[in-house]
Short mmCIF file of C-alpha atoms in Angstrom, two decimals:
data_model
loop_
_atom_site.label_atom_id
_atom_site.label_comp_id
_atom_site.label_asym_id
_atom_site.label_seq_id
_atom_site.Cartn_x
_atom_site.Cartn_y
_atom_site.Cartn_z
CA UNK A 1 0.15 -1.56 0.09
CA UNK A 2 -3.44 -0.97 0.54
CA UNK A 3 -5.19 -1.89 3.81
CA UNK A 4 -8.75 -3.05 3.40
CA UNK A 5 -10.77 -2.75 6.70
CA UNK A 6 -14.24 -4.39 7.08
CA UNK A 7 -15.05 -1.97 9.90
CA UNK A 8 -17.10 -3.81 12.63
CA UNK A 9 -17.65 -6.79 10.13
CA UNK A 10 -15.63 -9.96 9.41
CA UNK A 11 -13.47 -10.36 6.37
CA UNK A 12 -15.43 -13.56 5.30
CA UNK A 13 -18.88 -11.92 5.56
CA UNK A 14 -18.51 -8.21 4.98
CA UNK A 15 -20.04 -6.54 1.88
CA UNK A 16 -17.80 -3.50 1.87
CA UNK A 17 -14.27 -2.38 2.92
CA UNK A 18 -12.71 0.94 3.79
CA UNK A 19 -9.41 1.45 1.91
CA UNK A 20 -6.33 2.89 3.73
CA UNK A 21 -2.73 3.25 2.51
CA UNK A 22 -0.05 1.57 4.50
CA UNK A 23 3.01 -0.56 4.65
CA UNK A 24 6.07 -0.34 6.92
CA UNK A 25 8.20 1.80 4.71
CA UNK A 26 5.39 4.12 3.81
CA UNK A 27 4.25 4.53 7.48
CA UNK A 28 7.85 5.60 8.49
CA UNK A 29 7.98 8.18 5.50
CA UNK A 30 4.59 9.54 6.33
CA UNK A 31 5.44 9.76 10.03
CA UNK A 32 8.76 11.57 9.33
CA UNK A 33 6.83 14.06 7.17
CA UNK A 34 3.96 14.63 9.44
CA UNK A 35 5.87 14.80 12.69
CA UNK A 36 9.12 16.34 11.82
CA UNK A 37 8.46 18.10 8.45
CA UNK A 38 11.00 16.03 6.60
CA UNK A 39 10.82 15.71 2.86
CA UNK A 40 10.13 11.98 2.25
CA UNK A 41 9.40 9.80 -0.75
CA UNK A 42 8.52 6.25 -1.67
CA UNK A 43 10.52 4.19 -4.16
CA UNK A 44 8.48 1.35 -5.54
CA UNK A 45 6.62 -0.05 -8.58
CA UNK A 46 2.87 -0.55 -8.89
CA UNK A 47 1.03 -2.61 -11.41
CA UNK A 48 -0.91 -0.36 -13.85
CA UNK A 49 -4.20 -2.10 -13.26
CA UNK A 50 -7.45 -0.79 -11.65
CA UNK A 51 -6.12 -1.40 -8.06
CA UNK A 52 -2.79 0.52 -8.62
CA UNK A 53 -4.21 4.07 -8.77
CA UNK A 54 -5.98 3.61 -5.49
CA UNK A 55 -2.67 3.98 -3.58
CA UNK A 56 -1.11 7.29 -4.84
CA UNK A 57 -4.06 9.55 -3.76
CA UNK A 58 -3.82 8.82 -0.05
CA UNK A 59 -0.04 8.78 -0.24
CA UNK A 60 -0.08 12.24 -1.78
CA UNK A 61 -2.42 13.34 0.94
CA UNK A 62 0.06 12.17 3.42
CA UNK A 63 2.71 14.50 2.09
CA UNK A 64 4.89 11.67 0.79
CA UNK A 65 6.59 12.24 -2.65
CA UNK A 66 5.60 9.66 -5.13
CA UNK A 67 7.63 10.81 -8.14
CA UNK A 68 9.75 7.64 -7.87
CA UNK A 69 6.75 5.31 -8.31
CA UNK A 70 7.25 3.25 -11.51
CA UNK A 71 4.06 2.08 -13.22
CA UNK A 72 4.65 -1.44 -14.53
CA UNK A 73 2.30 -2.79 -17.35
CA UNK A 74 0.04 -5.44 -15.83
CA UNK A 75 0.17 -8.77 -17.50
CA UNK A 76 -3.24 -9.87 -16.20
CA UNK A 77 -1.71 -12.45 -13.70
CA UNK A 78 0.90 -10.53 -11.65
CA UNK A 79 4.07 -12.26 -12.75
CA UNK A 80 6.14 -9.08 -13.00
CA UNK A 81 4.65 -7.00 -10.27
CA UNK A 82 1.63 -7.07 -7.91
CA UNK A 83 0.00 -4.40 -5.76
CA UNK A 84 0.05 -5.38 -2.07
CA UNK A 85 -3.21 -5.86 -0.32
CA UNK A 86 -3.79 -6.36 3.43
CA UNK A 87 -7.09 -7.36 4.67
CA UNK A 88 -7.35 -6.56 8.47
CA UNK A 89 -10.20 -7.05 10.81
CA UNK A 90 -10.51 -5.96 14.46
CA UNK A 91 -10.70 -8.29 17.35
CA UNK A 92 -14.04 -8.75 19.08
CA UNK A 93 -14.22 -9.88 22.68
CA UNK A 94 -12.17 -13.12 22.73
CA UNK A 95 -11.77 -13.22 19.08
CA UNK A 96 -8.29 -11.96 18.17
CA UNK A 97 -7.51 -9.39 15.48
CA UNK A 98 -6.67 -11.13 12.18
CA UNK A 99 -5.02 -10.12 8.93
CA UNK A 100 -4.60 -11.67 5.55
CA UNK A 101 -1.75 -10.27 3.44
CA UNK A 102 -1.39 -10.52 -0.28
CA UNK A 103 2.10 -9.12 -0.71
CA UNK A 104 3.30 -7.14 -3.60
CA UNK A 105 5.79 -9.10 -5.74
CA UNK A 106 9.13 -7.80 -6.90
CA UNK A 107 7.75 -4.21 -6.64
CA UNK A 108 11.17 -2.61 -5.86
CA UNK A 109 12.93 -4.85 -8.27
CA UNK A 110 10.63 -3.42 -10.96
CA UNK A 111 11.26 0.19 -10.00
CA UNK A 112 13.32 2.21 -12.49
CA UNK A 113 14.81 4.51 -9.85
CA UNK A 114 18.48 3.99 -9.25
CA UNK A 115 20.42 5.33 -6.09
CA UNK A 116 23.57 5.83 -7.96
CA UNK A 117 21.97 8.34 -10.47
CA UNK A 118 19.00 9.47 -8.48
CA UNK A 119 16.72 9.14 -11.60
#
């Protein structure tokens, strides 16, 4: 999942976002690698569209193996697989933090990695 952060702006009015990698499973994998030196990997599928390649660079920099990422042809709509996006803005004063998630769709189901064979 990619996290898009408008910085000090609001989601509705910002003109730019900073992009971060994220997602619960990835955060755990990165933490295990960074804090304890464990070998970790993500097993998922990403849509092979212009958004998809934005994820693996930061994942690689975080030390998480991405050799089990399956690239799924994009159908132009996202029926088979979607790349998850999370728009998150900081809270300001009495205004609470807010987030809008556009979740990935069947990403693990589209993966070609199988636990029984490990390939």
